[in-house]
């Protein structure tokens, strides 16, 4: 097991390294000088370029780029959006709303998906199942930003229940949640539908399996058999979809944050792309990569908790 | 008496045929096959056509593709014909306009009642009704429903079915031109992904050993890179445009396909028929493409079909981030993100692309689900 964890972490670091190298290419190999400005005194310009090692050869620049990030999380400075400010500082200051909506969406959609999936599986081929299946197809197919637009128009403009944009003056948690409601709903629909679909399929397969019949024969009630055996076994493949779901929510939140003017990482990323502030873009992207890599790692390692077979096998290794 | 089989006496070897007599006189009455054999793909086709949902989805996809091909050249407006005086016109469609929707009217809020008779601002007949009259600061204010086409001085018989955008471009033409571009991006990116995936997976699965270990690890590392991050980085690096979108969607898109193909090759390369072919001296190339690859066609088709809505989604996602297709070319995503910025004032600009992309995605998902069930060999012959 220890060896397995190590190899996973190794692969993860290698991936992160690749992303950072790619980021370096984006930042330094773009055909533009970061400080090009005809009004700048050439002397000052030269000093600026010296300070950021822009006059060194590419490999040396690469070395400094990597060293700065690894040793003191220095991603450079913002050039366009908040000129002169440290990119990492901006990144951290934008963190809370993003974490809030991503986590809440995830923690709403998992239980909801499990509930709906179970309901659909237990009422197989009845109207309840059909309604859920139709909704699932719609929510899986239609992108979250469409739901964002629809919700924004109907529930903030036509029927003004929620504020149209994020209320940056909100002080209390309730106020904040009120203005974050719609983005969270828009983000949760797709993952909820994904879990519902998978759980329905898995549960139906497990309910008609022979080991469940055995469980019933040995005297468990139907509810006991389903909860203890079928449900538990159905969770194993679902934890696999969790990775895709989390990256999906994060991707969706990029657009949704822009749509509802939430001052989070997504909005920052979009703004920096539009403004051409590549240091900032790269920092946000590396942040996103780190989060998703850690997620993959956690999901991989948490197999053992859900699936006892992995746990036993892990003990021997 | 017992004869040695290899040393039969002469008289036994040369027995005349007339000495023998058939024990059974009648013919063997085996029935001939009345039906044609049903092959894998025929069976899949039969099962696919039996599923109503798949058929409907297929028809919808077909209609949208036909519209995307036919509408832009047939439309009286070019997709980039700008007409500043016709900007922000609401949708107006013949026949439907009589129902009270899409009739080219718009409500202007808080106008002075006294100003309504000014024919310079409101040409004759452009005001349809006014309501909500309130008096504020001694001025009578009201909301006016106007014929936006007359207000903009459009000649009679001018119809923009889906309205116009901020440059007065016809949105119907732009929408289907955009659908064409989005679909092209989707098809080509999926095609590239399948091609790379097949070659990579085939090499990795067929040769195995060290080659396989290296290739698999490389794919694994690449696969760990979040798809969004890689796509955005590549789009920044290459600049916006159709080719770079297709490339960006290919960077990590092929890994799933290659994994599938590799697994299939591992399953089939040890089979007797492959060994037999190899014994007969069939070269690797033929073994890979002629003998093993056809086994993967079913899952491959399914996978490609599922990937298409994903690519359409990614394209519009990139457009939202400002990394879409180069203007003035439209794509569904570009139209959506343009519409989003004026959503509250001109919702019609978002409605039509939103409906189109939703219908397209749902149809593709339903069709690929049907296809997956039809091509699933474990469900074969169930009907």
PDB file of C-alpha atoms in Angstrom, chain B residues 94-268:
ATOM      1  CA  UNK B  94     -43.765  35.277 -40.405  1.00  0.00           C
ATOM      2  CA  UNK B  95     -46.917  33.380 -39.309  1.00  0.00           C
ATOM      3  CA  UNK B  96     -45.652  33.003 -35.739  1.00  0.00           C
ATOM      4  CA  UNK B  97     -45.877  36.784 -35.329  1.00  0.00           C
ATOM      5  CA  UNK B  98     -49.684  36.583 -35.389  1.00  0.00           C
ATOM      6  CA  UNK B  99     -49.579  34.564 -32.168  1.00  0.00           C
ATOM      7  CA  UNK B 100     -48.162  37.511 -30.293  1.00  0.00           C
ATOM      8  CA  UNK B 101     -44.665  36.072 -29.900  1.00  0.00           C
ATOM      9  CA  UNK B 102     -41.691  36.822 -32.097  1.00  0.00           C
ATOM     10  CA  UNK B 103     -43.608  39.717 -33.645  1.00  0.00           C
ATOM     11  CA  UNK B 104     -40.804  42.242 -33.641  1.00  0.00           C
ATOM     12  CA  UNK B 105     -42.172  44.344 -30.812  1.00  0.00           C
ATOM     13  CA  UNK B 106     -40.395  45.581 -27.749  1.00  0.00           C
ATOM     14  CA  UNK B 107     -41.479  47.355 -24.574  1.00  0.00           C
ATOM     15  CA  UNK B 108     -39.710  50.629 -23.879  1.00  0.00           C
ATOM     16  CA  UNK B 109     -39.928  51.600 -20.250  1.00  0.00           C
ATOM     17  CA  UNK B 110     -40.441  55.015 -18.664  1.00  0.00           C
ATOM     18  CA  UNK B 111     -41.152  57.170 -21.688  1.00  0.00           C
ATOM     19  CA  UNK B 112     -42.791  60.579 -21.554  1.00  0.00           C
ATOM     20  CA  UNK B 113     -46.398  60.376 -22.704  1.00  0.00           C
ATOM     21  CA  UNK B 114     -46.086  63.805 -24.305  1.00  0.00           C
ATOM     22  CA  UNK B 115     -43.179  62.546 -26.422  1.00  0.00           C
ATOM     23  CA  UNK B 116     -45.164  59.730 -27.975  1.00  0.00           C
ATOM     24  CA  UNK B 117     -46.762  61.979 -30.586  1.00  0.00           C
ATOM     25  CA  UNK B 118     -43.316  63.020 -31.862  1.00  0.00           C
ATOM     26  CA  UNK B 119     -43.262  61.315 -35.258  1.00  0.00           C
ATOM     27  CA  UNK B 120     -39.528  61.914 -35.636  1.00  0.00           C
ATOM     28  CA  UNK B 121     -38.826  59.554 -32.767  1.00  0.00           C
ATOM     29  CA  UNK B 122     -41.800  57.275 -33.133  1.00  0.00           C
ATOM     30  CA  UNK B 123     -42.730  56.949 -36.834  1.00  0.00           C
ATOM     31  CA  UNK B 124     -46.401  56.633 -37.767  1.00  0.00           C
ATOM     32  CA  UNK B 125     -47.819  53.317 -36.598  1.00  0.00           C
ATOM     33  CA  UNK B 126     -44.755  52.205 -34.670  1.00  0.00           C
ATOM     34  CA  UNK B 127     -46.519  52.573 -31.297  1.00  0.00           C
ATOM     35  CA  UNK B 128     -48.710  49.602 -30.628  1.00  0.00           C
ATOM     36  CA  UNK B 129     -49.910  50.418 -27.129  1.00  0.00           C
ATOM     37  CA  UNK B 130     -48.843  52.201 -23.990  1.00  0.00           C
ATOM     38  CA  UNK B 131     -49.645  51.305 -20.413  1.00  0.00           C
ATOM     39  CA  UNK B 132     -48.575  51.754 -16.778  1.00  0.00           C
ATOM     40  CA  UNK B 133     -49.077  55.496 -16.931  1.00  0.00           C
ATOM     41  CA  UNK B 134     -47.685  57.145 -13.792  1.00  0.00           C
ATOM     42  CA  UNK B 135     -47.096  60.764 -12.928  1.00  0.00           C
ATOM     43  CA  UNK B 136     -43.647  61.550 -11.615  1.00  0.00           C
ATOM     44  CA  UNK B 137     -42.441  65.126 -10.983  1.00  0.00           C
ATOM     45  CA  UNK B 138     -45.296  66.519 -13.027  1.00  0.00           C
ATOM     46  CA  UNK B 139     -44.406  64.357 -16.027  1.00  0.00           C
ATOM     47  CA  UNK B 140     -46.667  61.600 -17.248  1.00  0.00           C
ATOM     48  CA  UNK B 141     -44.527  58.524 -17.807  1.00  0.00           C
ATOM     49  CA  UNK B 142     -45.539  55.233 -19.353  1.00  0.00           C
ATOM     50  CA  UNK B 143     -44.282  51.987 -20.840  1.00  0.00           C
ATOM     51  CA  UNK B 144     -44.668  51.742 -24.590  1.00  0.00           C
ATOM     52  CA  UNK B 145     -44.891  48.671 -26.754  1.00  0.00           C
ATOM     53  CA  UNK B 146     -43.368  49.593 -30.077  1.00  0.00           C
ATOM     54  CA  UNK B 147     -42.751  47.845 -33.346  1.00  0.00           C
ATOM     55  CA  UNK B 148     -38.980  47.871 -33.197  1.00  0.00           C
ATOM     56  CA  UNK B 149     -38.689  47.273 -36.936  1.00  0.00           C
ATOM     57  CA  UNK B 150     -40.684  50.409 -37.763  1.00  0.00           C
ATOM     58  CA  UNK B 151     -38.839  52.341 -35.111  1.00  0.00           C
ATOM     59  CA  UNK B 152     -35.540  51.440 -36.697  1.00  0.00           C
ATOM     60  CA  UNK B 153     -36.907  52.416 -40.109  1.00  0.00           C
ATOM     61  CA  UNK B 154     -36.752  48.930 -41.557  1.00  0.00           C
ATOM     62  CA  UNK B 155     -38.695  48.440 -44.809  1.00  0.00           C
ATOM     63  CA  UNK B 156     -41.847  46.355 -44.600  1.00  0.00           C
ATOM     64  CA  UNK B 157     -41.282  42.655 -45.068  1.00  0.00           C
ATOM     65  CA  UNK B 158     -37.902  42.711 -43.344  1.00  0.00           C
ATOM     66  CA  UNK B 159     -37.765  39.681 -41.100  1.00  0.00           C
ATOM     67  CA  UNK B 160     -35.001  38.693 -38.722  1.00  0.00           C
ATOM     68  CA  UNK B 161     -36.391  35.423 -37.391  1.00  0.00           C
ATOM     69  CA  UNK B 162     -34.077  35.298 -34.406  1.00  0.00           C
ATOM     70  CA  UNK B 163     -33.429  39.051 -34.176  1.00  0.00           C
ATOM     71  CA  UNK B 164     -30.159  40.889 -34.641  1.00  0.00           C
ATOM     72  CA  UNK B 165     -27.136  41.551 -32.448  1.00  0.00           C
ATOM     73  CA  UNK B 166     -25.258  44.697 -31.473  1.00  0.00           C
ATOM     74  CA  UNK B 167     -23.954  45.165 -35.014  1.00  0.00           C
ATOM     75  CA  UNK B 168     -27.287  44.481 -36.668  1.00  0.00           C
ATOM     76  CA  UNK B 169     -26.192  41.039 -37.856  1.00  0.00           C
ATOM     77  CA  UNK B 170     -28.931  38.509 -38.505  1.00  0.00           C
ATOM     78  CA  UNK B 171     -28.849  35.997 -35.658  1.00  0.00           C
ATOM     79  CA  UNK B 172     -30.571  33.183 -37.538  1.00  0.00           C
ATOM     80  CA  UNK B 173     -27.800  33.108 -40.102  1.00  0.00           C
ATOM     81  CA  UNK B 174     -25.172  33.484 -37.417  1.00  0.00           C
ATOM     82  CA  UNK B 175     -26.677  30.740 -35.293  1.00  0.00           C
ATOM     83  CA  UNK B 176     -26.581  28.119 -38.009  1.00  0.00           C
ATOM     84  CA  UNK B 177     -23.234  29.298 -39.303  1.00  0.00           C
ATOM     85  CA  UNK B 178     -22.106  28.940 -35.699  1.00  0.00           C
ATOM     86  CA  UNK B 179     -23.670  25.492 -35.430  1.00  0.00           C
ATOM     87  CA  UNK B 180     -21.757  24.515 -38.550  1.00  0.00           C
ATOM     88  CA  UNK B 181     -18.467  25.680 -37.061  1.00  0.00           C
ATOM     89  CA  UNK B 182     -19.176  24.065 -33.691  1.00  0.00           C
ATOM     90  CA  UNK B 183     -20.078  20.766 -35.345  1.00  0.00           C
ATOM     91  CA  UNK B 184     -17.009  20.888 -37.562  1.00  0.00           C
ATOM     92  CA  UNK B 185     -14.808  21.492 -34.539  1.00  0.00           C
ATOM     93  CA  UNK B 186     -16.492  18.617 -32.731  1.00  0.00           C
ATOM     94  CA  UNK B 187     -16.192  16.172 -35.644  1.00  0.00           C
ATOM     95  CA  UNK B 188     -12.598  16.993 -36.463  1.00  0.00           C
ATOM     96  CA  UNK B 189     -11.397  16.964 -32.882  1.00  0.00           C
ATOM     97  CA  UNK B 190     -13.081  13.614 -32.279  1.00  0.00           C
ATOM     98  CA  UNK B 191     -11.669  12.248 -35.521  1.00  0.00           C
ATOM     99  CA  UNK B 192      -8.154  13.328 -34.562  1.00  0.00           C
ATOM    100  CA  UNK B 193      -8.600  11.906 -31.083  1.00  0.00           C
ATOM    101  CA  UNK B 194      -9.773   8.567 -32.426  1.00  0.00           C
ATOM    102  CA  UNK B 195      -6.909   8.406 -34.906  1.00  0.00           C
ATOM    103  CA  UNK B 196      -4.201   9.168 -32.348  1.00  0.00           C
ATOM    104  CA  UNK B 197      -5.889   6.977 -29.757  1.00  0.00           C
ATOM    105  CA  UNK B 198      -6.089   4.002 -32.116  1.00  0.00           C
ATOM    106  CA  UNK B 199      -2.471   4.216 -33.237  1.00  0.00           C
ATOM    107  CA  UNK B 200      -1.132   4.796 -29.727  1.00  0.00           C
ATOM    108  CA  UNK B 201      -3.342   2.179 -28.106  1.00  0.00           C
ATOM    109  CA  UNK B 202      -2.620  -0.372 -30.821  1.00  0.00           C
ATOM    110  CA  UNK B 203       1.137   0.018 -30.508  1.00  0.00           C
ATOM    111  CA  UNK B 204       0.965  -0.056 -26.737  1.00  0.00           C
ATOM    112  CA  UNK B 205      -1.379  -3.025 -26.573  1.00  0.00           C
ATOM    113  CA  UNK B 206       0.072  -5.082 -29.411  1.00  0.00           C
ATOM    114  CA  UNK B 207       3.746  -4.850 -28.577  1.00  0.00           C
ATOM    115  CA  UNK B 208       3.341  -4.891 -24.802  1.00  0.00           C
ATOM    116  CA  UNK B 209       6.400  -5.162 -22.583  1.00  0.00           C
ATOM    117  CA  UNK B 210       8.682  -2.178 -22.208  1.00  0.00           C
ATOM    118  CA  UNK B 211       7.006  -0.210 -24.998  1.00  0.00           C
ATOM    119  CA  UNK B 212       3.702  -0.635 -23.265  1.00  0.00           C
ATOM    120  CA  UNK B 213       5.044   0.407 -19.866  1.00  0.00           C
ATOM    121  CA  UNK B 214       6.598   3.589 -21.241  1.00  0.00           C
ATOM    122  CA  UNK B 215       3.594   4.546 -23.349  1.00  0.00           C
ATOM    123  CA  UNK B 216       1.124   3.823 -20.570  1.00  0.00           C
ATOM    124  CA  UNK B 217       3.034   5.859 -18.031  1.00  0.00           C
ATOM    125  CA  UNK B 218       3.338   8.745 -20.438  1.00  0.00           C
ATOM    126  CA  UNK B 219      -0.407   8.680 -21.070  1.00  0.00           C
ATOM    127  CA  UNK B 220      -1.055   8.448 -17.348  1.00  0.00           C
ATOM    128  CA  UNK B 221       1.014  11.523 -16.580  1.00  0.00           C
ATOM    129  CA  UNK B 222      -0.648  13.421 -19.402  1.00  0.00           C
ATOM    130  CA  UNK B 223      -4.039  12.268 -18.218  1.00  0.00           C
ATOM    131  CA  UNK B 224      -3.412  13.693 -14.781  1.00  0.00           C
ATOM    132  CA  UNK B 225      -3.254  17.160 -16.264  1.00  0.00           C
ATOM    133  CA  UNK B 226      -6.659  18.683 -15.791  1.00  0.00           C
ATOM    134  CA  UNK B 227      -8.333  18.934 -19.121  1.00  0.00           C
ATOM    135  CA  UNK B 228      -9.445  22.532 -18.600  1.00  0.00           C
ATOM    136  CA  UNK B 229      -5.980  23.703 -17.648  1.00  0.00           C
ATOM    137  CA  UNK B 230      -4.272  22.087 -20.615  1.00  0.00           C
ATOM    138  CA  UNK B 231      -6.862  23.364 -23.033  1.00  0.00           C
ATOM    139  CA  UNK B 232      -6.648  26.922 -21.753  1.00  0.00           C
ATOM    140  CA  UNK B 233      -2.839  26.921 -21.769  1.00  0.00           C
ATOM    141  CA  UNK B 234      -2.741  25.674 -25.340  1.00  0.00           C
ATOM    142  CA  UNK B 235      -5.334  28.155 -26.479  1.00  0.00           C
ATOM    143  CA  UNK B 236      -3.280  30.980 -25.018  1.00  0.00           C
ATOM    144  CA  UNK B 237      -0.157  29.598 -26.627  1.00  0.00           C
ATOM    145  CA  UNK B 238      -1.628  29.086 -30.089  1.00  0.00           C
ATOM    146  CA  UNK B 239      -4.124  31.932 -30.106  1.00  0.00           C
ATOM    147  CA  UNK B 240      -7.804  31.590 -30.817  1.00  0.00           C
ATOM    148  CA  UNK B 241      -9.054  29.985 -33.975  1.00  0.00           C
ATOM    149  CA  UNK B 242     -10.598  26.809 -35.258  1.00  0.00           C
ATOM    150  CA  UNK B 243      -7.419  24.811 -35.763  1.00  0.00           C
ATOM    151  CA  UNK B 244      -6.054  25.660 -32.342  1.00  0.00           C
ATOM    152  CA  UNK B 245      -9.345  24.722 -30.686  1.00  0.00           C
ATOM    153  CA  UNK B 246      -9.245  21.353 -32.418  1.00  0.00           C
ATOM    154  CA  UNK B 247      -5.614  20.906 -31.364  1.00  0.00           C
ATOM    155  CA  UNK B 248      -6.330  21.955 -27.803  1.00  0.00           C
ATOM    156  CA  UNK B 249      -9.164  19.448 -27.558  1.00  0.00           C
ATOM    157  CA  UNK B 250      -6.823  16.757 -28.838  1.00  0.00           C
ATOM    158  CA  UNK B 251      -4.004  17.196 -26.312  1.00  0.00           C
ATOM    159  CA  UNK B 252      -5.538  14.946 -23.684  1.00  0.00           C
ATOM    160  CA  UNK B 253      -8.674  13.874 -25.547  1.00  0.00           C
ATOM    161  CA  UNK B 254      -7.136  10.815 -27.168  1.00  0.00           C
ATOM    162  CA  UNK B 255      -6.106   9.105 -23.928  1.00  0.00           C
ATOM    163  CA  UNK B 256      -9.472   7.501 -23.275  1.00  0.00           C
ATOM    164  CA  UNK B 257      -9.565   6.008 -26.756  1.00  0.00           C
ATOM    165  CA  UNK B 258      -6.023   4.708 -26.531  1.00  0.00           C
ATOM    166  CA  UNK B 259      -6.800   3.041 -23.207  1.00  0.00           C
ATOM    167  CA  UNK B 260      -9.821   1.332 -24.708  1.00  0.00           C
ATOM    168  CA  UNK B 261      -7.896   0.131 -27.739  1.00  0.00           C
ATOM    169  CA  UNK B 262      -5.012  -1.091 -25.594  1.00  0.00           C
ATOM    170  CA  UNK B 263      -7.358  -3.150 -23.437  1.00  0.00           C
ATOM    171  CA  UNK B 264      -8.986  -4.651 -26.530  1.00  0.00           C
ATOM    172  CA  UNK B 265      -5.596  -5.537 -27.990  1.00  0.00           C
ATOM    173  CA  UNK B 266      -4.589  -7.261 -24.781  1.00  0.00           C
ATOM    174  CA  UNK B 267      -7.778  -9.281 -24.971  1.00  0.00           C
ATOM    175  CA  UNK B 268      -7.436 -10.345 -28.568  1.00  0.00           C
TER     176      UNK B 268
END
